[in-house]
Amino acid sequence: MTADQADPVVSTPHGALRGRYERGVAVFRGIPYAQPPFGPRRFRPPEPLPPWDGVRDAGAFGPTPPKPPYSEAFAPYLSDPVIPGDDILNLNVWTPAPDPAARLPVLVWLHGGALTRGSSAVPVYDGHAFARDGVVCVSLNYRLGVEGYGLFPDAPANPGLRDQIAALAWVHETIEAFGGDPGRITLFGQSAGAISIGALLAAPQTRGMVRRAVLQSGPPEAAERTRVRRMVRRMASRLRIPATAEAFAAVDRDLLLRTQAEVGRLSSPVIGGPAFGIVVDGDVVPRDPLEALLDGAAPGVDLMMGWTRDEHRLWLVPGGLMERLDRLGAVALAGAMARCRCGGEVPRGYRVLRPEAGTADLVGDLVTDHLLRIPLHRLADARTEPSYVYEFAWPSRLPGLGACHALELGFVFDTGEVPESRRLAGEGAPQDLADALHSAWVRFAEDGDPGWERWDATHPVRVFGDPAPDAPDPLAHTAPGPRDRELALWTRDALTPSPVGTPPRGTELRTAVRRFRRAGGLRRR
């Protein structure tokens, strides 16, 4: 049997590709969707790929974008393989039927990692189970960190987001050859991937390309330009170069990554600090994505969105910050008030509603609600198109993590058997819960109905992994407004979260914040 007969070959507008059959599905890896963004193309928008002659092999993952490794605290929990090479703008396709006549629904995955880490090669993101269940799954790489989200006076903003737009255009134009239906493309992404999806839905360049979207633990948002500039300027200061794209392009890649890691080591969703993010640029991001979506951008796009119950525990447990926050007590709460720009009424209300919670959990929930749950509630309330909301509540088998950020990914992809999934979940994660989550994502991609009530005035939330008394399904139940009491606190006394509340005033808060800073804030020891 020849290689052509043994392996699937697909003809695309760019050239022919040879994939592999693996466990009954066709897999094509490392497909380039734009030219390598280095040399004269560094810090520039992605450029189209010229067609190739012959059959290009697509049997292995392509190179991953430059990125620093996870810190010692996070490395035991999170996998992030590195594949060297310049051709980093690549994607992968899993399909049950590489036949243009199949017309199957399509899921396009955007990974998370704070826009500084991650790739499509993470084993947890294997798309086999989706293809097994009749959905074409695509995952992609995009530029990260300063390469993808540095803000310079001599280069366009958001090159990483522009990469994603180029990849989505490739999918829309090409996926039919792999058996996909370009009219049924669903974006799904987690954390920074979900934030990216918010910007993609609001971008004029993607109008008509997306039918549905899933936002997992990430809201539509735009970063403050001053915050991103601060990150670039601090890197420039350490490197002793001008804060320009031209100067950064001349720096050795490894040195640039080390400098980025040093400058950003104190950044986190809880404590803020300089960080990279998507910024309003007047082009692909003409305005804040959340405000654009609240005003009706992305008409006709169905949404599913949600969070994990204990998002903050991934940010706080690995570095021992839970214990530090608990020791700081009222000082830590004052820091959270400053971070969330709210008055004392909000944390006092949380304390009343959750008297058993420690300070660290209160701080984590305050910040998570401010940054994530409130924006997603607002978005669901504002839309006329169908919206569905979920909460993942199953606690990890590992000590302290609870239902932390990113824990649901091995369940959504049904990859709980891979060692990288067990890094967060521990041993013995329930397969029936993975079946429930994975099938909900499949159903949503197929016809827009994940299997529970769409969002309305009663705020139905599908809770996975937390059995409710008398619920017919022990794996999932629908609860009316399980976060409504906490989120209602933010609207009292004009403390609206749109997008942030009014910064509080007063000697008491200023004194507490100064004490918080003198205590070292949340710096890791």
Short mmCIF file of C-alpha atoms in Angstrom, two decimals:
data_model
loop_
_atom_site.label_atom_id
_atom_site.label_comp_id
_atom_site.label_asym_id
_atom_site.label_seq_id
_atom_site.Cartn_x
_atom_site.Cartn_y
_atom_site.Cartn_z
CA MET A 1 0.00 0.00 0.00
CA THR A 2 1.43 3.40 -0.95
CA ALA A 3 1.63 6.39 1.39
CA ASP A 4 -1.01 8.21 -0.65
CA GLN A 5 -3.43 5.29 -0.16
CA ALA A 6 -2.63 4.87 3.53
CA ASP A 7 -2.89 8.54 4.51
CA PRO A 8 -5.65 11.09 3.83
CA VAL A 9 -4.79 13.76 1.25
CA VAL A 10 -6.80 16.97 0.97
CA SER A 11 -6.59 19.58 -1.78
CA THR A 12 -6.89 23.18 -0.58
CA PRO A 13 -6.64 26.54 -2.40
CA HIS A 14 -3.07 26.77 -1.08
CA GLY A 15 -1.90 23.28 -2.02
CA ALA A 16 -2.36 19.60 -1.20
CA LEU A 17 -1.86 18.25 2.34
CA ARG A 18 -1.16 14.73 3.54
CA GLY A 19 -2.42 13.94 7.06
CA ARG A 20 -2.71 10.76 9.11
CA TYR A 21 -5.51 8.44 10.14
CA GLU A 22 -5.44 8.08 13.92
CA ARG A 23 -8.03 6.04 15.85
CA GLY A 24 -10.53 6.37 13.05
CA VAL A 25 -10.27 10.10 12.30
CA ALA A 26 -8.13 12.08 9.87
CA VAL A 27 -5.62 14.46 11.47
CA PHE A 28 -3.69 17.23 9.72
CA ARG A 29 -1.12 19.05 11.87
CA GLY A 30 1.18 22.01 11.39
CA ILE A 31 -0.68 23.55 8.44
CA PRO A 32 0.65 27.07 7.79
CA TYR A 33 -1.97 29.79 7.40
CA ALA A 34 0.42 32.77 7.00
CA GLN A 35 4.08 33.41 6.40
CA PRO A 36 6.59 33.20 9.29
CA PRO A 37 6.37 36.52 11.23
CA PHE A 38 10.10 37.08 11.53
CA GLY A 39 12.77 39.03 9.68
CA PRO A 40 11.13 41.96 7.86
CA ARG A 41 7.68 40.63 8.91
CA ARG A 42 8.41 40.81 12.65
CA PHE A 43 5.85 42.90 14.58
CA ARG A 44 3.91 43.35 11.33
CA PRO A 45 0.44 42.01 10.40
CA PRO A 46 0.44 38.44 9.06
CA GLU A 47 1.11 38.09 5.35
CA PRO A 48 -0.69 35.58 3.09
CA LEU A 49 1.01 32.30 2.40
CA PRO A 50 1.95 31.64 -1.25
CA PRO A 51 0.63 28.34 -2.64
CA TRP A 52 2.96 25.35 -2.80
CA ASP A 53 3.45 22.64 -5.38
CA GLY A 54 3.12 18.94 -4.70
CA VAL A 55 1.78 17.37 -1.49
CA ARG A 56 2.87 18.94 1.79
CA ASP A 57 3.20 16.62 4.78
CA ALA A 58 0.95 17.53 7.72
CA GLY A 59 1.81 14.75 10.13
CA ALA A 60 3.35 16.68 13.03
CA PHE A 61 2.58 19.79 15.07
CA GLY A 62 4.24 22.91 13.72
CA PRO A 63 6.59 25.23 15.61
CA THR A 64 5.18 26.97 18.68
CA PRO A 65 5.41 30.76 19.17
CA PRO A 66 8.24 32.14 21.30
CA LYS A 67 7.21 32.14 24.97
CA PRO A 68 8.84 31.98 28.38
CA PRO A 69 8.37 28.80 30.43
CA TYR A 70 5.94 28.71 33.32
CA SER A 71 7.43 29.56 36.71
CA GLU A 72 8.43 26.79 39.11
CA ALA A 73 5.16 27.33 40.99
CA PHE A 74 2.95 26.75 37.95
CA ALA A 75 4.99 24.26 35.91
CA PRO A 76 3.72 21.20 37.86
CA TYR A 77 0.13 22.10 36.95
CA LEU A 78 0.32 23.37 33.36
CA SER A 79 1.81 21.80 30.25
CA ASP A 80 3.38 23.99 27.57
CA PRO A 81 5.49 22.11 24.99
CA VAL A 82 8.03 23.96 22.89
CA ILE A 83 8.58 23.09 19.22
CA PRO A 84 11.38 25.13 17.61
CA GLY A 85 11.11 26.84 14.23
CA ASP A 86 10.00 30.04 12.52
CA ASP A 87 6.82 28.81 10.82
CA ILE A 88 4.75 29.44 13.96
CA LEU A 89 1.54 30.62 12.29
CA ASN A 90 0.07 27.17 11.82
CA LEU A 91 -3.06 25.22 12.69
CA ASN A 92 -4.33 21.65 13.02
CA VAL A 93 -7.48 19.88 11.82
CA TRP A 94 -9.20 16.75 13.14
CA THR A 95 -12.02 15.50 10.90
CA PRO A 96 -14.12 12.33 10.70
CA ALA A 97 -14.69 12.78 6.97
CA PRO A 98 -12.18 14.74 4.81
CA ASP A 99 -14.79 15.08 2.09
CA PRO A 100 -16.30 18.38 0.82
CA ALA A 101 -19.72 16.72 0.74
CA ALA A 102 -19.75 16.02 4.51
CA ARG A 103 -20.73 19.59 5.59
CA LEU A 104 -20.05 18.96 9.28
CA PRO A 105 -20.12 21.56 12.08
CA VAL A 106 -16.75 23.14 12.89
CA LEU A 107 -15.18 24.04 16.24
CA VAL A 108 -12.17 26.40 16.20
CA TRP A 109 -10.11 26.40 19.42
CA LEU A 110 -8.16 29.39 20.77
CA HIS A 111 -5.93 28.45 23.69
CA GLY A 112 -5.38 30.49 26.82
CA GLY A 113 -2.19 31.46 28.65
CA ALA A 114 -2.49 35.19 29.43
CA LEU A 115 -1.50 35.97 25.81
CA THR A 116 2.06 35.03 26.80
CA ARG A 117 2.06 31.22 26.95
CA GLY A 118 0.31 28.19 25.50
CA SER A 119 -0.01 26.63 22.06
CA SER A 120 -2.17 24.24 20.04
CA ALA A 121 0.30 21.43 20.78
CA VAL A 122 -0.78 21.06 24.44
CA PRO A 123 -1.97 17.42 24.68
CA VAL A 124 -5.11 18.40 26.62
CA TYR A 125 -6.32 20.18 23.44
CA ASP A 126 -6.29 17.07 21.23
CA GLY A 127 -9.34 17.31 18.97
CA HIS A 128 -9.85 13.59 18.39
CA ALA A 129 -12.98 13.27 20.57
CA PHE A 130 -14.75 16.06 18.70
CA ALA A 131 -14.01 14.43 15.34
CA ARG A 132 -15.06 11.07 16.77
CA ASP A 133 -18.42 12.66 17.58
CA GLY A 134 -18.99 14.24 14.17
CA VAL A 135 -17.43 17.70 14.51
CA VAL A 136 -14.44 19.07 12.59
CA CYS A 137 -12.05 20.53 15.18
CA VAL A 138 -9.42 23.15 14.39
CA SER A 139 -6.75 24.51 16.76
CA LEU A 140 -4.27 27.25 16.00
CA ASN A 141 -1.15 29.08 17.10
CA TYR A 142 -0.80 32.85 17.22
CA ARG A 143 1.92 35.26 18.30
CA LEU A 144 2.26 35.77 22.04
CA GLY A 145 3.71 38.27 24.49
CA VAL A 146 5.62 41.22 23.14
CA GLU A 147 5.75 39.63 19.67
CA GLY A 148 1.95 39.51 19.49
CA TYR A 149 0.72 42.23 21.82
CA GLY A 150 3.51 44.75 22.32
CA LEU A 151 2.42 48.32 21.67
CA PHE A 152 4.89 50.34 19.61
CA PRO A 153 4.81 53.71 17.84
CA ASP A 154 6.22 52.21 14.63
CA ALA A 155 4.07 49.07 14.20
CA PRO A 156 0.35 48.23 14.08
CA ALA A 157 -1.20 47.09 17.37
CA ASN A 158 -2.54 43.59 18.08
CA PRO A 159 -0.51 41.45 15.64
CA GLY A 160 -1.50 38.34 17.64
CA LEU A 161 -5.18 39.12 17.17
CA ARG A 162 -4.53 39.79 13.49
CA ASP A 163 -3.01 36.30 13.32
CA GLN A 164 -6.24 34.88 14.70
CA ILE A 165 -8.26 36.79 12.10
CA ALA A 166 -6.04 35.40 9.35
CA ALA A 167 -6.48 31.87 10.72
CA LEU A 168 -10.26 32.30 10.91
CA ALA A 169 -10.31 33.55 7.31
CA TRP A 170 -8.28 30.47 6.33
CA VAL A 171 -10.82 28.22 8.06
CA HIS A 172 -13.77 29.98 6.45
CA GLU A 173 -12.19 29.64 3.01
CA THR A 174 -10.69 26.16 3.33
CA ILE A 175 -12.52 24.02 5.88
CA GLU A 176 -15.00 22.65 3.34
CA ALA A 177 -12.16 20.61 1.84
CA PHE A 178 -11.80 18.88 5.23
CA GLY A 179 -15.51 18.08 5.51
CA GLY A 180 -16.50 21.21 7.43
CA ASP A 181 -19.40 23.57 6.84
CA PRO A 182 -18.14 27.20 6.62
CA GLY A 183 -21.63 28.33 7.60
CA ARG A 184 -21.45 26.49 10.94
CA ILE A 185 -18.20 27.69 12.50
CA THR A 186 -18.14 27.88 16.29
CA LEU A 187 -15.25 29.60 18.06
CA PHE A 188 -14.39 28.29 21.49
CA GLY A 189 -11.61 29.45 23.76
CA GLN A 190 -10.59 29.66 27.39
CA SER A 191 -9.13 32.55 29.41
CA ALA A 192 -7.05 34.64 26.97
CA GLY A 193 -8.60 32.59 24.17
CA ALA A 194 -12.08 33.65 25.29
CA ILE A 195 -10.97 37.28 25.59
CA SER A 196 -9.66 36.99 22.04
CA ILE A 197 -13.00 35.60 20.86
CA GLY A 198 -14.75 38.66 22.30
CA ALA A 199 -12.53 40.87 20.17
CA LEU A 200 -12.97 38.64 17.10
CA LEU A 201 -16.76 38.77 17.37
CA ALA A 202 -16.65 42.57 17.51
CA ALA A 203 -14.07 42.95 14.70
CA PRO A 204 -15.48 44.23 11.39
CA GLN A 205 -13.13 41.88 9.52
CA THR A 206 -14.85 38.73 10.83
CA ARG A 207 -18.47 39.68 10.16
CA GLY A 208 -20.31 36.67 8.75
CA MET A 209 -17.53 34.15 9.48
CA VAL A 210 -18.78 32.90 12.86
CA ARG A 211 -22.12 31.28 13.68
CA ARG A 212 -21.57 30.53 17.37
CA ALA A 213 -19.01 31.11 20.11
CA VAL A 214 -18.10 29.69 23.52
CA LEU A 215 -16.35 31.95 26.04
CA GLN A 216 -14.76 29.89 28.82
CA SER A 217 -13.46 31.90 31.80
CA GLY A 218 -12.70 35.02 29.80
CA PRO A 219 -14.76 38.16 29.11
CA PRO A 220 -14.70 40.46 26.09
CA GLU A 221 -12.38 43.30 27.09
CA ALA A 222 -9.70 45.71 25.97
CA ALA A 223 -6.57 46.37 28.00
CA GLU A 224 -5.58 49.88 28.96
CA ARG A 225 -3.03 51.13 26.46
CA THR A 226 -0.99 52.70 29.27
CA ARG A 227 -0.70 49.32 30.98
CA VAL A 228 0.62 47.63 27.83
CA ARG A 229 2.95 50.54 27.11
CA ARG A 230 4.29 50.25 30.66
CA MET A 231 5.18 46.61 30.02
CA VAL A 232 7.02 47.50 26.80
CA ARG A 233 8.84 50.45 28.37
CA ARG A 234 10.00 48.40 31.33
CA MET A 235 11.36 45.79 28.96
CA ALA A 236 13.06 48.50 26.90
CA SER A 237 14.62 49.96 30.05
CA ARG A 238 16.07 46.61 31.08
CA LEU A 239 17.35 45.99 27.55
CA ARG A 240 18.64 49.58 27.27
CA ILE A 241 17.01 50.12 23.90
CA PRO A 242 14.29 52.44 22.56
CA ALA A 243 10.71 51.23 23.05
CA THR A 244 10.20 50.72 19.31
CA ALA A 245 9.42 47.70 17.18
CA GLU A 246 12.58 48.31 15.17
CA ALA A 247 14.75 48.15 18.29
CA PHE A 248 12.95 45.12 19.74
CA ALA A 249 13.26 43.26 16.42
CA ALA A 250 17.05 43.44 16.73
CA VAL A 251 17.10 41.74 20.15
CA ASP A 252 17.91 38.05 20.49
CA ARG A 253 14.69 36.06 20.96
CA ASP A 254 15.83 34.23 24.10
CA LEU A 255 16.95 37.47 25.74
CA LEU A 256 13.64 39.07 24.84
CA LEU A 257 11.73 36.18 26.45
CA ARG A 258 13.82 36.31 29.63
CA THR A 259 13.27 40.04 29.91
CA GLN A 260 9.54 39.66 29.32
CA ALA A 261 9.33 37.02 32.05
CA GLU A 262 11.25 39.20 34.53
CA VAL A 263 9.12 42.28 33.92
CA GLY A 264 5.84 40.36 34.03
CA ARG A 265 6.55 38.07 36.97
CA LEU A 266 4.23 40.00 39.33
CA SER A 267 1.34 40.30 36.90
CA SER A 268 -1.77 38.23 37.58
CA PRO A 269 -5.54 38.61 37.33
CA VAL A 270 -5.65 39.20 41.09
CA ILE A 271 -2.93 41.81 41.56
CA GLY A 272 -2.92 43.45 38.14
CA GLY A 273 0.38 45.01 37.15
CA PRO A 274 1.86 45.57 33.69
CA ALA A 275 0.72 42.96 31.20
CA PHE A 276 0.03 42.40 27.54
CA GLY A 277 -3.50 42.62 26.24
CA ILE A 278 -5.70 43.43 23.27
CA VAL A 279 -5.99 47.20 22.86
CA VAL A 280 -8.39 49.46 20.98
CA ASP A 281 -6.57 50.33 17.76
CA GLY A 282 -9.24 51.89 15.52
CA ASP A 283 -8.89 49.03 13.04
CA VAL A 284 -9.43 45.40 14.07
CA VAL A 285 -10.49 46.64 17.52
CA PRO A 286 -12.36 49.88 16.74
CA ARG A 287 -13.79 50.11 20.29
CA ASP A 288 -13.94 48.17 23.54
CA PRO A 289 -15.21 44.68 22.54
CA LEU A 290 -17.59 44.36 25.49
CA GLU A 291 -19.22 47.71 24.81
CA ALA A 292 -19.46 46.85 21.10
CA LEU A 293 -21.15 43.52 21.85
CA LEU A 294 -23.49 45.15 24.36
CA ASP A 295 -24.51 47.51 21.55
CA GLY A 296 -25.36 44.67 19.19
CA ALA A 297 -22.13 43.74 17.43
CA ALA A 298 -22.02 40.14 16.18
CA PRO A 299 -25.71 39.90 15.25
CA GLY A 300 -26.97 36.37 14.72
CA VAL A 301 -24.15 34.76 16.75
CA ASP A 302 -25.29 32.37 19.50
CA LEU A 303 -23.21 32.42 22.69
CA MET A 304 -22.35 29.97 25.42
CA MET A 305 -20.24 31.31 28.27
CA GLY A 306 -19.25 30.44 31.77
CA TRP A 307 -16.65 29.98 34.47
CA THR A 308 -15.28 27.59 37.05
CA ARG A 309 -16.49 27.94 40.62
CA ASP A 310 -13.04 28.60 42.09
CA GLU A 311 -11.25 30.37 39.21
CA HIS A 312 -8.89 32.19 41.58
CA ARG A 313 -7.41 29.10 43.17
CA LEU A 314 -5.15 28.45 40.17
CA TRP A 315 -3.78 31.97 40.55
CA LEU A 316 -3.28 31.76 44.33
CA VAL A 317 -2.61 28.16 45.40
CA PRO A 318 0.59 27.29 43.45
CA GLY A 319 2.65 30.17 44.90
CA GLY A 320 1.34 29.91 48.44
CA LEU A 321 -0.64 33.13 48.07
CA MET A 322 -3.79 31.71 49.67
CA GLU A 323 -2.04 31.53 53.03
CA ARG A 324 -0.47 34.97 52.60
CA LEU A 325 -3.81 36.60 51.83
CA ASP A 326 -5.44 34.90 54.79
CA ARG A 327 -2.72 36.32 57.05
CA LEU A 328 -3.11 39.82 55.63
CA GLY A 329 -6.81 39.77 56.40
CA ALA A 330 -8.42 43.23 56.16
CA VAL A 331 -5.35 44.61 54.40
CA ALA A 332 -5.78 42.06 51.59
CA LEU A 333 -9.45 42.98 51.30
CA ALA A 334 -8.45 46.63 50.96
CA GLY A 335 -6.12 45.66 48.14
CA ALA A 336 -8.97 43.83 46.44
CA MET A 337 -11.18 46.92 46.83
CA ALA A 338 -8.53 48.99 45.10
CA ARG A 339 -8.13 46.37 42.36
CA CYS A 340 -11.90 46.24 41.80
CA ARG A 341 -12.51 49.96 42.44
CA CYS A 342 -15.35 49.30 44.83
CA GLY A 343 -16.28 50.52 48.27
CA GLY A 344 -16.43 48.55 51.50
CA GLU A 345 -20.09 47.66 51.03
CA VAL A 346 -19.17 45.00 48.49
CA PRO A 347 -16.68 42.91 50.54
CA ARG A 348 -18.86 43.32 53.64
CA GLY A 349 -21.80 41.92 51.69
CA TYR A 350 -19.69 38.97 50.49
CA ARG A 351 -18.69 38.28 54.09
CA VAL A 352 -22.34 38.16 55.13
CA LEU A 353 -23.25 35.84 52.28
CA ARG A 354 -20.25 33.58 52.84
CA PRO A 355 -19.36 33.68 56.54
CA GLU A 356 -17.39 30.44 56.30
CA ALA A 357 -15.00 31.70 53.59
CA GLY A 358 -11.46 32.75 54.35
CA THR A 359 -10.02 36.09 53.27
CA ALA A 360 -8.22 34.58 50.27
CA ASP A 361 -11.41 33.05 48.88
CA LEU A 362 -13.29 36.33 49.41
CA VAL A 363 -10.57 38.28 47.61
CA GLY A 364 -10.51 35.72 44.80
CA ASP A 365 -14.26 35.80 44.35
CA LEU A 366 -14.36 39.61 44.44
CA VAL A 367 -11.77 39.88 41.69
CA THR A 368 -13.29 37.04 39.64
CA ASP A 369 -16.76 38.58 39.83
CA HIS A 370 -15.43 42.02 38.90
CA LEU A 371 -13.29 40.84 35.98
CA LEU A 372 -15.33 37.90 34.67
CA ARG A 373 -18.79 37.11 35.99
CA ILE A 374 -20.20 40.64 35.94
CA PRO A 375 -19.19 41.30 32.30
CA LEU A 376 -20.59 37.94 31.19
CA HIS A 377 -23.84 38.56 33.05
CA ARG A 378 -24.12 41.96 31.39
CA LEU A 379 -23.47 40.44 27.97
CA ALA A 380 -26.06 37.69 28.45
CA ASP A 381 -28.62 40.23 29.68
CA ALA A 382 -28.07 42.56 26.73
CA ARG A 383 -28.30 40.07 23.87
CA THR A 384 -31.41 39.14 21.91
CA GLU A 385 -29.70 36.12 20.34
CA PRO A 386 -29.71 32.85 22.31
CA SER A 387 -27.20 32.78 25.16
CA TYR A 388 -26.39 29.94 27.56
CA VAL A 389 -24.42 30.16 30.81
CA TYR A 390 -22.66 27.39 32.76
CA GLU A 391 -20.55 26.92 35.89
CA PHE A 392 -18.02 24.12 36.33
CA ALA A 393 -18.04 23.14 40.01
CA TRP A 394 -16.26 19.77 40.26
CA PRO A 395 -13.24 20.12 42.62
CA SER A 396 -9.84 18.82 41.59
CA ARG A 397 -8.47 15.76 43.37
CA LEU A 398 -5.33 17.79 44.11
CA PRO A 399 -5.16 19.62 47.46
CA GLY A 400 -6.41 23.21 47.52
CA LEU A 401 -7.22 23.68 43.84
CA GLY A 402 -10.99 23.24 44.06
CA ALA A 403 -12.81 23.92 40.78
CA CYS A 404 -9.98 26.14 39.56
CA HIS A 405 -9.27 28.04 36.35
CA ALA A 406 -8.68 25.72 33.35
CA LEU A 407 -9.80 22.57 35.19
CA GLU A 408 -12.73 22.02 32.82
CA LEU A 409 -10.54 21.74 29.71
CA GLY A 410 -9.76 18.03 30.01
CA PHE A 411 -13.50 17.41 30.38
CA VAL A 412 -14.50 19.59 27.41
CA PHE A 413 -11.96 17.90 25.12
CA ASP A 414 -12.55 14.47 26.74
CA THR A 415 -8.81 14.08 27.20
CA GLY A 416 -8.82 13.11 30.87
CA GLU A 417 -6.66 10.09 30.09
CA VAL A 418 -3.59 12.14 29.11
CA PRO A 419 -1.06 12.88 31.89
CA GLU A 420 -1.28 16.60 31.21
CA SER A 421 -4.96 16.63 32.21
CA ARG A 422 -4.14 14.89 35.48
CA ARG A 423 -1.76 17.71 36.36
CA LEU A 424 -4.81 19.79 37.30
CA ALA A 425 -7.49 17.17 37.91
CA GLY A 426 -5.47 14.56 39.76
CA GLU A 427 -6.22 10.85 39.51
CA GLY A 428 -9.71 9.47 39.08
CA ALA A 429 -11.51 12.31 37.30
CA PRO A 430 -15.02 11.07 36.47
CA GLN A 431 -15.50 10.05 32.85
CA ASP A 432 -19.25 10.53 33.05
CA LEU A 433 -18.71 14.21 33.85
CA ALA A 434 -16.43 14.50 30.80
CA ASP A 435 -19.16 12.88 28.73
CA ALA A 436 -21.64 15.49 29.97
CA LEU A 437 -19.45 18.51 29.25
CA HIS A 438 -18.07 17.26 25.96
CA SER A 439 -21.51 16.37 24.61
CA ALA A 440 -22.84 19.83 25.54
CA TRP A 441 -20.10 21.47 23.46
CA VAL A 442 -20.81 19.07 20.58
CA ARG A 443 -24.54 19.82 20.67
CA PHE A 444 -23.91 23.54 20.75
CA ALA A 445 -21.66 23.30 17.68
CA GLU A 446 -24.26 21.18 15.88
CA ASP A 447 -27.40 23.24 16.38
CA GLY A 448 -26.82 25.92 19.05
CA ASP A 449 -28.58 24.09 21.89
CA PRO A 450 -26.21 22.69 24.55
CA GLY A 451 -29.06 21.01 26.41
CA TRP A 452 -30.37 23.47 28.98
CA GLU A 453 -32.48 26.62 29.18
CA ARG A 454 -31.31 29.71 27.33
CA TRP A 455 -30.59 32.81 29.42
CA ASP A 456 -33.60 34.89 30.44
CA ALA A 457 -34.76 37.01 33.38
CA THR A 458 -34.44 34.02 35.74
CA HIS A 459 -30.69 33.71 34.95
CA PRO A 460 -30.51 29.91 34.47
CA VAL A 461 -26.99 28.54 34.94
CA ARG A 462 -26.07 24.95 34.14
CA VAL A 463 -23.92 23.72 37.04
CA PHE A 464 -21.64 20.78 36.21
CA GLY A 465 -20.09 18.51 38.83
CA ASP A 466 -21.94 19.65 41.96
CA PRO A 467 -24.91 17.35 42.62
CA ALA A 468 -28.05 19.14 43.78
CA PRO A 469 -30.55 17.53 46.17
CA ASP A 470 -33.39 15.84 44.28
CA ALA A 471 -31.86 16.75 40.90
CA PRO A 472 -32.66 14.09 38.28
CA ASP A 473 -29.11 14.29 36.86
CA PRO A 474 -26.28 13.86 39.39
CA LEU A 475 -23.75 15.30 36.93
CA ALA A 476 -25.45 18.60 36.11
CA HIS A 477 -28.43 20.67 37.12
CA THR A 478 -29.80 24.08 36.19
CA ALA A 479 -29.87 26.65 38.99
CA PRO A 480 -31.64 30.02 38.79
CA GLY A 481 -29.16 32.84 39.37
CA PRO A 482 -26.65 31.08 41.67
CA ARG A 483 -24.42 34.20 41.69
CA ASP A 484 -27.14 36.84 41.69
CA ARG A 485 -26.93 37.73 45.38
CA GLU A 486 -23.21 38.51 45.21
CA LEU A 487 -23.41 40.34 41.90
CA ALA A 488 -26.33 42.45 43.10
CA LEU A 489 -24.01 44.00 45.69
CA TRP A 490 -22.10 45.76 42.92
CA THR A 491 -25.13 47.82 41.87
CA ARG A 492 -25.91 49.25 45.29
CA ASP A 493 -25.22 52.92 45.94
CA ALA A 494 -24.33 53.47 42.26
CA LEU A 495 -21.43 50.98 42.44
CA THR A 496 -22.02 49.82 38.86
CA PRO A 497 -19.52 47.54 37.14
CA SER A 498 -19.78 49.17 33.73
CA PRO A 499 -17.01 48.34 33.18
CA VAL A 500 -15.74 49.15 36.67
CA GLY A 501 -17.25 50.81 39.66
CA THR A 502 -16.46 54.30 40.91
CA PRO A 503 -13.13 54.27 42.74
CA PRO A 504 -13.84 54.68 46.45
CA ARG A 505 -12.55 57.63 48.43
CA GLY A 506 -11.71 58.00 52.06
CA THR A 507 -8.85 57.98 54.51
CA GLU A 508 -9.66 54.45 55.70
CA LEU A 509 -9.22 52.89 52.26
CA ARG A 510 -6.11 54.90 51.37
CA THR A 511 -4.50 53.89 54.66
CA ALA A 512 -5.37 50.23 54.11
CA VAL A 513 -3.94 50.25 50.59
CA ARG A 514 -0.69 51.78 51.87
CA ARG A 515 -0.50 49.06 54.52
CA PHE A 516 -1.17 46.44 51.83
CA ARG A 517 1.69 47.75 49.72
CA ARG A 518 4.08 48.01 52.68
CA ALA A 519 3.22 44.40 53.51
CA GLY A 520 4.46 43.45 50.05
CA GLY A 521 1.10 43.14 48.35
CA LEU A 522 0.86 39.66 46.90
CA ARG A 523 4.48 39.25 45.90
CA ARG A 524 5.62 35.67 45.92
CA ARG A 525 8.29 34.90 48.43
#
